[in-house]
Short mmCIF file of C-alpha atoms in Angstrom, two decimals:
data_model
loop_
_atom_site.label_atom_id
_atom_site.label_comp_id
_atom_site.label_asym_id
_atom_site.label_seq_id
_atom_site.Cartn_x
_atom_site.Cartn_y
_atom_site.Cartn_z
CA MET O 1 17.69 -47.28 60.97
CA ARG O 2 18.66 -43.79 62.10
CA ILE O 3 16.07 -42.64 64.64
CA LEU O 4 15.58 -39.19 66.14
CA VAL O 5 14.31 -39.38 69.72
CA THR O 6 12.83 -36.38 71.50
CA GLY O 7 12.78 -36.57 75.27
CA ALA O 8 15.90 -38.73 74.91
CA SER O 9 17.34 -37.70 78.27
CA GLY O 10 14.04 -38.24 80.09
CA TRP O 11 12.62 -41.13 82.10
CA ILE O 12 11.05 -43.13 79.25
CA GLY O 13 13.20 -41.65 76.49
CA SER O 14 16.55 -42.63 78.00
CA ALA O 15 15.45 -46.26 78.40
CA SER O 16 14.10 -46.23 74.83
CA VAL O 17 17.41 -44.91 73.50
CA VAL O 18 19.27 -47.80 75.13
CA GLU O 19 16.75 -50.31 73.78
CA LEU O 20 16.92 -48.91 70.24
CA ILE O 21 20.72 -48.92 70.22
CA SER O 22 20.83 -52.49 71.55
CA ALA O 23 18.64 -53.52 68.59
CA GLY O 24 21.11 -52.02 66.11
CA HIS O 25 19.55 -48.63 65.47
CA GLN O 26 21.53 -45.40 65.28
CA VAL O 27 19.99 -42.84 67.63
CA LEU O 28 20.04 -39.05 67.51
CA GLY O 29 18.82 -37.60 70.79
CA LEU O 30 17.33 -34.11 70.87
CA ALA O 31 19.06 -32.06 73.58
CA ARG O 32 17.84 -28.65 74.74
CA ASN O 33 21.01 -27.94 76.74
CA GLU O 34 24.46 -29.32 77.50
CA GLU O 35 23.27 -31.23 80.55
CA ALA O 36 20.78 -33.17 78.43
CA ALA O 37 23.39 -33.64 75.70
CA ALA O 38 25.83 -35.17 78.18
CA LYS O 39 23.19 -37.65 79.36
CA ILE O 40 22.37 -38.60 75.78
CA ARG O 41 26.01 -39.15 74.84
CA LYS O 42 26.48 -41.30 77.94
CA LEU O 43 23.67 -43.54 76.66
CA GLY O 44 25.63 -44.11 73.45
CA ALA O 45 23.59 -41.84 71.20
CA GLU O 46 24.51 -38.69 69.30
CA ALA O 47 23.20 -35.52 70.90
CA VAL O 48 21.53 -33.06 68.51
CA LYS O 49 20.88 -29.52 69.69
CA GLY O 50 17.22 -28.53 69.55
CA SER O 51 14.07 -27.73 71.46
CA LEU O 52 10.38 -28.52 71.15
CA ASP O 53 9.80 -24.76 71.04
CA ASP O 54 12.12 -24.35 68.03
CA VAL O 55 10.41 -25.92 65.02
CA ALA O 56 13.36 -25.18 62.73
CA SER O 57 15.67 -27.21 64.98
CA LEU O 58 13.20 -30.10 64.98
CA ARG O 59 12.97 -30.12 61.21
CA ALA O 60 16.75 -29.99 60.84
CA ALA O 61 17.20 -32.88 63.26
CA ALA O 62 14.52 -34.97 61.57
CA GLU O 63 16.15 -34.44 58.17
CA ARG O 64 19.13 -36.41 59.48
CA ALA O 65 16.94 -39.37 60.46
CA GLU O 66 14.80 -42.06 58.85
CA GLY O 67 12.24 -42.10 61.63
CA VAL O 68 11.18 -40.19 64.73
CA VAL O 69 10.27 -41.34 68.24
CA HIS O 70 8.59 -38.29 69.76
CA LEU O 71 8.50 -38.71 73.55
CA GLY O 72 9.23 -35.13 74.61
CA TYR O 73 6.36 -33.08 76.02
CA ASN O 74 5.75 -30.14 78.35
CA HIS O 75 3.87 -31.68 81.29
CA ASP O 76 2.96 -28.39 82.97
CA PHE O 77 -0.73 -28.98 83.76
CA SER O 78 -1.30 -25.23 84.09
CA GLN O 79 -0.37 -24.77 80.42
CA MET O 80 -2.10 -27.74 78.78
CA ALA O 81 -3.43 -25.92 75.73
CA ASP O 82 -0.07 -24.28 75.00
CA ALA O 83 1.73 -27.58 75.45
CA ALA O 84 -0.62 -29.29 73.01
CA ARG O 85 -0.07 -26.53 70.41
CA THR O 86 3.69 -26.89 70.76
CA ASP O 87 3.34 -30.65 70.39
CA ARG O 88 1.21 -30.30 67.26
CA ALA O 89 3.78 -27.98 65.68
CA ALA O 90 6.50 -30.55 66.39
CA ILE O 91 4.44 -33.36 64.87
CA ASP O 92 3.82 -31.24 61.77
CA ALA O 93 7.55 -30.59 61.41
CA PHE O 94 8.36 -34.28 61.62
CA ALA O 95 5.54 -35.16 59.22
CA ASP O 96 6.81 -32.69 56.63
CA VAL O 97 10.21 -34.39 56.67
CA LEU O 98 8.91 -37.99 56.70
CA HIS O 99 6.16 -37.40 54.10
CA GLY O 100 6.12 -40.25 51.56
CA THR O 101 9.09 -42.09 53.04
CA GLY O 102 7.23 -44.82 54.93
CA GLY O 103 9.40 -44.02 57.93
CA PRO O 104 8.03 -44.36 61.46
CA LEU O 105 6.67 -41.42 63.42
CA LEU O 106 5.87 -42.63 66.93
CA ILE O 107 4.30 -40.27 69.44
CA ALA O 108 3.38 -40.69 73.11
CA SER O 109 -0.11 -40.45 74.55
CA GLY O 110 -1.80 -41.86 77.65
CA THR O 111 -4.50 -44.26 78.83
CA LEU O 112 -5.77 -42.03 81.66
CA GLY O 113 -9.30 -40.88 80.85
CA LEU O 114 -9.53 -43.24 77.88
CA ALA O 115 -12.72 -45.12 78.81
CA PRO O 116 -14.17 -44.05 82.18
CA GLY O 117 -15.98 -46.86 83.97
CA ARG O 118 -14.60 -49.73 81.91
CA VAL O 119 -11.39 -51.25 80.60
CA GLY O 120 -9.98 -49.15 77.76
CA THR O 121 -8.70 -50.89 74.65
CA GLU O 122 -6.47 -49.93 71.76
CA SER O 123 -9.54 -49.47 69.55
CA ASP O 124 -11.03 -46.80 71.83
CA MET O 125 -10.73 -43.26 70.54
CA PRO O 126 -10.96 -40.81 73.47
CA ASN O 127 -12.78 -37.51 73.40
CA PRO O 128 -10.33 -34.66 72.65
CA ALA O 129 -12.11 -32.61 75.31
CA VAL O 130 -10.50 -34.85 77.96
CA HIS O 131 -7.08 -33.39 77.21
CA PRO O 132 -5.86 -31.20 74.32
CA ARG O 133 -3.09 -33.73 73.63
CA VAL O 134 -5.65 -36.34 72.56
CA ALA O 135 -6.41 -34.51 69.31
CA ASN O 136 -2.73 -34.68 68.38
CA ALA O 137 -2.79 -38.47 68.68
CA ALA O 138 -5.80 -38.72 66.35
CA TYR O 139 -4.09 -36.35 63.92
CA THR O 140 -0.92 -38.44 63.97
CA LEU O 141 -2.79 -41.64 63.09
CA GLY O 142 -4.18 -39.85 60.01
CA LEU O 143 -0.65 -39.16 58.77
CA ALA O 144 -0.58 -42.72 57.42
CA GLU O 145 -2.38 -41.26 54.40
CA ARG O 146 0.75 -39.19 53.72
CA GLY O 147 3.00 -42.21 53.47
CA ILE O 148 4.21 -42.10 57.09
CA ARG O 149 4.21 -45.12 59.42
CA SER O 150 2.34 -43.23 62.12
CA LEU O 151 2.17 -44.86 65.56
CA VAL O 152 0.62 -43.81 68.87
CA VAL O 153 1.82 -45.42 72.09
CA ARG O 154 -0.51 -44.80 75.02
CA PHE O 155 1.43 -45.10 78.25
CA ALA O 156 -0.09 -46.19 81.56
CA PRO O 157 -0.47 -43.45 84.23
CA THR O 158 2.57 -44.84 86.00
CA VAL O 159 5.69 -45.85 84.10
CA HIS O 160 7.64 -47.05 87.09
CA GLY O 161 11.10 -48.36 87.90
CA ALA O 162 14.32 -47.87 89.76
CA GLY O 163 16.00 -44.49 89.96
CA GLY O 164 14.72 -41.20 88.65
CA ASP O 165 10.95 -41.48 88.26
CA HIS O 166 9.34 -38.08 88.89
CA GLY O 167 5.84 -39.08 87.81
CA PHE O 168 2.54 -39.71 89.54
CA VAL O 169 3.65 -42.40 92.01
CA ALA O 170 6.71 -40.39 93.03
CA THR O 171 4.39 -37.44 93.68
CA LEU O 172 2.06 -39.61 95.77
CA ALA O 173 5.05 -40.82 97.78
CA LYS O 174 6.14 -37.23 98.49
CA ILE O 175 2.65 -36.30 99.63
CA ALA O 176 2.51 -39.36 101.90
CA ARG O 177 5.83 -38.51 103.52
CA ALA O 178 5.00 -34.81 103.90
CA LYS O 179 1.57 -35.44 105.43
CA GLY O 180 2.53 -38.50 107.46
CA VAL O 181 -0.22 -40.61 105.91
CA SER O 182 -0.55 -42.56 102.67
CA ALA O 183 -4.08 -41.91 101.48
CA TYR O 184 -6.50 -43.15 98.87
CA LEU O 185 -9.86 -41.68 97.86
CA GLY O 186 -13.12 -43.15 99.10
CA ALA O 187 -13.03 -46.94 99.05
CA GLY O 188 -9.94 -46.92 96.85
CA ARG O 189 -11.52 -49.31 94.36
CA ASN O 190 -10.76 -47.18 91.32
CA ARG O 191 -7.97 -48.66 89.24
CA TRP O 192 -4.81 -47.57 87.47
CA SER O 193 -2.81 -49.44 84.90
CA ALA O 194 1.00 -49.56 85.13
CA VAL O 195 4.09 -50.53 83.17
CA ASN O 196 7.73 -50.92 84.06
CA ARG O 197 9.97 -48.39 82.33
CA LEU O 198 12.10 -51.13 80.77
CA ASP O 199 9.07 -52.97 79.40
CA ALA O 200 7.78 -49.66 77.98
CA ALA O 201 11.11 -49.04 76.25
CA ARG O 202 11.03 -52.48 74.67
CA LEU O 203 7.55 -51.77 73.36
CA VAL O 204 8.76 -48.54 71.77
CA ARG O 205 11.54 -50.44 70.01
CA LEU O 206 9.19 -53.20 68.82
CA ALA O 207 6.80 -50.58 67.48
CA VAL O 208 9.59 -48.89 65.53
CA ASP O 209 10.69 -52.24 64.14
CA LYS O 210 7.40 -53.75 63.05
CA ALA O 211 4.14 -51.98 63.89
CA PRO O 212 2.02 -51.16 60.82
CA PRO O 213 0.86 -47.62 59.98
CA ALA O 214 -1.98 -45.99 61.95
CA THR O 215 -1.51 -48.32 64.91
CA VAL O 216 -2.42 -47.58 68.53
CA LEU O 217 -0.44 -49.49 71.14
CA HIS O 218 -0.87 -49.73 74.90
CA ALA O 219 2.26 -49.55 77.04
CA VAL O 220 0.41 -51.35 79.82
CA ALA O 221 1.75 -54.34 81.72
CA GLU O 222 -0.71 -54.46 84.64
CA GLU O 223 -4.19 -53.62 83.48
CA ALA O 224 -5.87 -52.73 86.78
CA ILE O 225 -4.33 -51.99 90.19
CA ALA O 226 -6.65 -50.67 92.89
CA THR O 227 -5.49 -47.27 94.14
CA ARG O 228 -5.95 -48.51 97.69
CA ASP O 229 -3.32 -51.17 96.98
CA ILE O 230 -0.95 -48.47 95.72
CA ALA O 231 -1.53 -46.37 98.85
CA GLU O 232 -1.01 -49.38 101.11
CA ALA O 233 2.25 -50.30 99.35
CA LEU O 234 3.51 -46.73 99.75
CA GLY O 235 2.49 -46.73 103.39
CA ARG O 236 4.47 -49.90 104.09
CA SER O 237 7.49 -48.60 102.21
CA ILE O 238 7.54 -45.14 103.78
CA GLN O 239 6.29 -46.47 107.13
CA VAL O 240 3.32 -44.17 107.53
CA PRO O 241 -0.34 -45.02 108.28
CA VAL O 242 -2.79 -45.63 105.44
CA GLU O 243 -6.24 -44.08 105.43
CA SER O 244 -9.15 -43.10 103.21
CA VAL O 245 -9.77 -39.48 102.28
CA PRO O 246 -13.29 -38.42 101.21
CA VAL O 247 -13.58 -37.80 97.49
CA ASP O 248 -14.67 -34.21 98.07
CA ARG O 249 -11.33 -33.57 99.83
CA ALA O 250 -9.23 -34.84 96.92
CA ALA O 251 -7.80 -31.44 96.02
CA ALA O 252 -7.25 -30.45 99.65
CA HIS O 253 -5.19 -33.55 100.39
CA PHE O 254 -3.58 -34.37 97.03
CA ASP O 255 -3.46 -30.94 95.36
CA TRP O 256 -3.29 -31.16 91.53
CA ILE O 257 -2.87 -34.94 91.43
CA GLY O 258 -6.18 -35.53 93.24
CA PRO O 259 -8.42 -35.84 90.14
CA PHE O 260 -5.91 -38.17 88.49
CA PHE O 261 -5.61 -40.44 91.54
CA GLY O 262 -9.39 -40.54 91.76
CA ALA O 263 -9.81 -41.69 88.16
CA ASP O 264 -10.84 -45.24 87.30
CA ALA O 265 -8.54 -46.00 84.39
CA PRO O 266 -7.96 -49.70 83.73
CA ALA O 267 -6.58 -50.45 80.26
CA SER O 268 -6.12 -53.60 78.23
CA ASN O 269 -2.90 -54.63 76.49
CA ALA O 270 -4.27 -57.66 74.61
CA ARG O 271 -4.02 -56.32 71.07
CA THR O 272 -0.57 -54.82 71.67
CA ARG O 273 0.83 -58.08 73.03
CA GLU O 274 -0.61 -60.08 70.15
CA LEU O 275 0.50 -57.66 67.44
CA LEU O 276 4.10 -57.21 68.59
CA ASP O 277 4.67 -60.41 70.60
CA TRP O 278 5.39 -58.13 73.56
CA GLU O 279 5.54 -59.81 76.95
CA PRO O 280 6.27 -57.54 79.93
CA SER O 281 8.81 -59.23 82.18
CA HIS O 282 10.16 -56.64 84.61
CA ALA O 283 9.10 -55.77 88.17
CA THR O 284 5.50 -54.82 88.89
CA LEU O 285 4.50 -51.47 90.39
CA LEU O 286 3.97 -52.88 93.87
CA GLU O 287 7.29 -54.73 93.65
CA ASP O 288 9.08 -51.51 92.74
CA ILE O 289 7.45 -49.68 95.63
CA ALA O 290 8.37 -52.51 98.02
CA ALA O 291 11.95 -52.35 96.75
CA GLY O 292 12.20 -48.78 98.04
CA HIS O 293 12.28 -46.99 94.69
CA TYR O 294 9.67 -44.45 95.89
CA PRO O 295 10.92 -43.07 99.22
CA GLY O 296 9.05 -39.77 98.87
CA ARG O 297 12.13 -37.59 99.19
#
């Protein structure tokens, strides 16, 4: 199948491109500039010029494909509403092209904030008020009624691995190194889920290959890791002390990531594993931290 991948030069997207190609798919990677295009070509895919802000370019790229894996997103937390509107316009462009074809349209979402206080499952439908992006996921699932194999993959808060992660754990590592202490909030009993980047990419490929329409999948390998354990692993790796920070000082110590690191966000992967016969097999989050992949520089 010929698949258009947005975010193809990014952390999850680049691994997904490699996985899709290895399974025999032809991949077109959306590239906003020549630097991204060069990365995409190096992965073995064809680079297609376009941008999430240019709906015409998205539609033209999708017209060359039989399915879309939409992983690109503007993660500027100061512009969340604008980012969600841009994302919705992109989804609409892809849906217009794939209407009635039965082709896959896979989009990315997240498990953070899914089910506060308990383990979130694939059947949970989060409140759109949590994040504007959530409404786009619900909208995408409804596209199955238009003859599109619509799929939503909710990624764990940390999609970790060797080389190039700029996400939440990398940010925590930088804060720990800069402040000389690896901290957690309160007792550090709140939990995050996690998934290795390579396991996440395999899930994306399996979803493209065989997930039915209107399916929610959880890219979650470890369902619940205490944030204190994450802080302690970073402390050992960076060789700084570990200590608790009062919850009311979350923003002062952690800046924008404070509310996220204070969230209790365990998530189940049971239905996803059963549906796609997906078995995560790569390094765990704490193993990747211990291996030195998050030096905080």
